[in-house]
Every structure is written in C-alpha cells, then in structure tokens.
Amino acid sequence: MIKVSDFLAHSKTEEIVEFLVSYIVNDNIGSIASAHLAQADNSDIFSDTCLRIARKHSIAVDFAKTGHSVSLDFSEQPQKYPDFMEKFFKKKYNSKKSLGKMYRVSKDFEMDNEASTFKYRDVQVDPNLVVDGWEKYVESAILSKTEYNNRLRTVIQTYGISHEAEAIGGAFIKLHPRFRERRDRAEIVLLVHSWLKELVENTRRNFFEDPTFSNDVAELNRDIARKASAWYVVTYREQNPEFLSFPWVVSEFLANIRILKSVKFPQSPRIRVPLVLKFEDTVIQIAETGMLPKLSSDALYALNNLSFNCDRTVIERALSILTIWGNDERIITTVHAEGKYLYYKTYIKLILHVAELEGYVSTGRNIASRNDCFTSAGLCISFFKYCMKLRFLNKPEVREILPFHVINDRVLSKSAIVTFHSIAVTGLFPALCCKENMQKPPEVYEMKSVYIDTSVFGGSPVEQSKLRDAESILTEYSEVEEICMRENRQKKKVIVTASGNHFALQKIKHILGKNPEHLNGIFERRIAI
C-alpha cells in the first residue's frame, strides 16, 4: 500500500491540482441523484429513464474509489422539478405524490411561523400547580433557572435556532448559515439532542441533591412537591419570559401536583384546557357586548331539529365564531358560486356534525345529562381538528367518514390546519381578536422574499406596467401595507416582497403559491381571486 506522504513526495504540484480539478468536474453524484428524484416523481421509478439514471448513480457513487465517472444525457436531464425539491430558479410543478403533499402541508406551517413573532406573551401561573410552602425554595429555584437558561441560550445561539421549542422538538425552521446544508441537519439534530439531554440530566441531579430535603419519606415527598412548584412559579410568574422549559425537567412531579389537586377538588372527567378556557372567556365577553353576528335562518332551522346536551347558547356562539372565521378565510358563500367555496348550509351542517360527534348535541330525543364543561371555544377547536384529518384523506375516504357531500373540503382543511397551528404557536385565535383589534392596530411583519417565474408575465424582460398592475391586484385582495415586485433578469424570476399584518401576508403567499398559468390569469384579470 502506498503511503500518502510518499505519494505526495513524488507528485508535482501541477499533477495534484489537475487531479483536484478533475475530481470536482467529474463528481456528478449530486446532479445524478437530483435527476433521479425529479424523473421518478414526474413518471415512475421503473421507467426507462429512471432505470438508466439509477445505473449511472451506482457508478458515480464509487467515483472517488474507481476514478470512473458518468454524466447525464440530455434526455435524462429534468425539464422541470417537483415543488418539494425547492429548485427555485428552475421550472417547477406541484407534485401529486406523497412527498409533494407532505411538503405543501409543512409549508403551510412554515408560512404561518414566518409571519408570527414566536415569543411567549401574557404567561400566567396556573394555581393548580402552586403548592403551599413553595417560597422555601424560591432562591435556589432562581439560581437553578438562571443556570439552565444560560446553557440553553448557548446551545440555541451556537446553532442559530430560533426558539427553545425547535431545539427541544428537533424541528429547526432556521439554522446558522454554516449549518444549513442538508447533510448537516441530521447531525445537528443529534448533537443538539445530546447537549439538551446532558443539560436535563444535570438539572435533575441539581434538583435532587438538596441538603434541605427531609429524611422522613412523607415529608420528603412534600419537599419535592414544594421545590417543583417553586421551579414552576419562578418561571411562569414572568409575564413575557424568554424560556419556559425549565420546570418541565421535573414534569412528573408537576403532573402529580395537578392530579392530587384534581382528587381534592373533583371536576368533570372532561379535560379542561387552560387555553380553551381563556378563549371561552373572550367568547363570552364578545357575546355580551353584542359583537357576535346573528345566526341565519338556515342555522336556526338546523338547531331547532337537535337535542342539546349543553346550553344551546354554547352551540350558537360557536356557530357565530366559526362563521366569522369562514368569512375571514373567504371559504364560505351563502349562494352557489364557482370557485373554492363551501356553501354556507353545508358548512353549518359540518359544524353540527362535529358537535354531535363530540357529544354537544344529538339528533335523537334522548338527551344525556347536561355537561357544564362543554364550551364554544372547545367546539371550535374540535372543528379545526376534525377538518385537519380531511387534508390527509382521499375523496373516497372522506365520503366514508362524512354522512353528506362536502365540496372543496381540501380548501377548508388547509385553512383549518393553518389556523390550528397558529393557535398552538401564538396562543391567539384570529376570529376572537376583533375586540382587541378595535383597541390597537395589528402588528406589521416583513414577508420573506417569494420568487415567481417571469413566464407569469409572458417572459423576460417584464414590462414595468405589468408589475405595477400585479402589485395593485395583490394589494387590493390582501390589504397588505406595502408590496414590491422587481425582476431579476439573470435568473428570469420576479422577486416579491411585502409587509403587512399576519393575515394579509398569508393571503399573499397563498396566491403566489399557485401555478404560473393560474397566476397569469389572475394578473390579466381573467380569473377571479
């Protein structure tokens, strides 16, 4: 075997340079793999083209060892790429296969996160997790929290992670530029996970190594509960904390505290979710001020044919809130209309179907015992969760679970997914913000640049008048505060930037995500938005 040092000693610099350049030029494994993925999505993995590319891939993968390289023929080069490959400066199409569907669902979440400030706001202490005597451990809790937060902040800043939820969940929306290559992501997830695992283990060890703990078993359990409660209180008493994960390092003790309090103060077996209760308070306040819209005769007629297992106003308020939401999302219509709309009667029918599944109402005359834990906000959340399931079902499967026909269920499910995710991320329900929006203006966000093909405008160069007309159409539809469209002639793309409130930017991104032919029709006013 030849040693590297001996080889280099007898090699000229020119030979080494020639070898390196040749290696870079002939290392085609990346382009061959991308071509195979694109061709497989567009046709089939067993097509003649894919089989030829696969054989070349098996040769190219050993290029570093054999020195034998291969390249793609013109017929093997993809003419357009599926959207999930994110070849922004190539022609693309919406993939109809599983990867494309999952990609677009994940993009819904990503688009929503880009427009949301991912910060904790108006955090409140849950009295059910406060134990008498927690003050005994407040000083040590503050010291432990500070140490934990400092170490967590170091990990997050080192890798450019946006939020602690991403770090703990392992799903990073953005990373520091030096870590953005795809081959690094899996390694970074494992690395961050190992850092956090060590941080949790050290923090738990710090929790148990407390000289003030009693030697008596019963008193020891009480001391542990007091200390866990202290860790929780010092974290959640800050109105806008930087991190919230610290006390959940000892989550089992917080769970025990909550369970014991439930035993002392028995409630309905139906789980009470604090966020839902918060929304319900807002619903009641809005209803008392008369700001909820009155129900239509169709909705009232449908309600009159039901038996209620809760107060009827709970259902009426939920219908009003979801009507506001449906109108805001522009997915319902009171008349039969072409486009991506649901007929209002069908929409009401679907809401009441979910209410029946959740036990709020029944179609028979046998009324179950009244349940005070049913809430309007809870029904709204259940409706979104039910609609989310429809996104992942094909049409025959949808027909199996729905006792009636629903047109454009995909439009409904997509809006429901984005709204549900927005609630989970921000703690805000858009349809309930009307009261707050009257008191303060909505926050303004900058949209991440979106690229569309110049073919939308008939090719490059694009006339400035066409760009201005398109800006006008998008502004009129979305009500963004500012929008700018400019052409990059070198890459034959139009770059779109915009600023506005959260929902205006969502509307812009929804339109720009359509295929070039559809966009062309919109900008030429042949197709209504």
Short mmCIF file of C-alpha atoms in Angstrom, two decimals, residues 269-281 373-375 377-378:
data_model
loop_
_atom_site.label_atom_id
_atom_site.label_comp_id
_atom_site.label_asym_id
_atom_site.label_seq_id
_atom_site.Cartn_x
_atom_site.Cartn_y
_atom_site.Cartn_z
CA PRO A 269 -63.97 13.88 33.63
CA ARG A 270 -63.76 16.10 30.55
CA ILE A 271 -60.33 17.73 30.48
CA ARG A 272 -60.23 21.48 30.99
CA VAL A 273 -57.54 23.06 28.82
CA PRO A 274 -56.37 26.50 30.09
CA LEU A 275 -56.03 27.94 26.57
CA VAL A 276 -59.58 26.85 25.68
CA LEU A 277 -60.89 28.37 28.91
CA LYS A 278 -59.11 31.62 28.04
CA PHE A 279 -60.75 31.64 24.60
CA GLU A 280 -64.12 30.86 26.18
CA ASP A 281 -63.84 33.90 28.46
CA CYS A 373 -67.68 21.60 30.66
CA PHE A 374 -68.85 21.99 27.06
CA THR A 375 -67.64 25.34 25.69
CA ALA A 377 -64.20 27.60 22.18
CA GLY A 378 -63.80 23.86 22.74
#
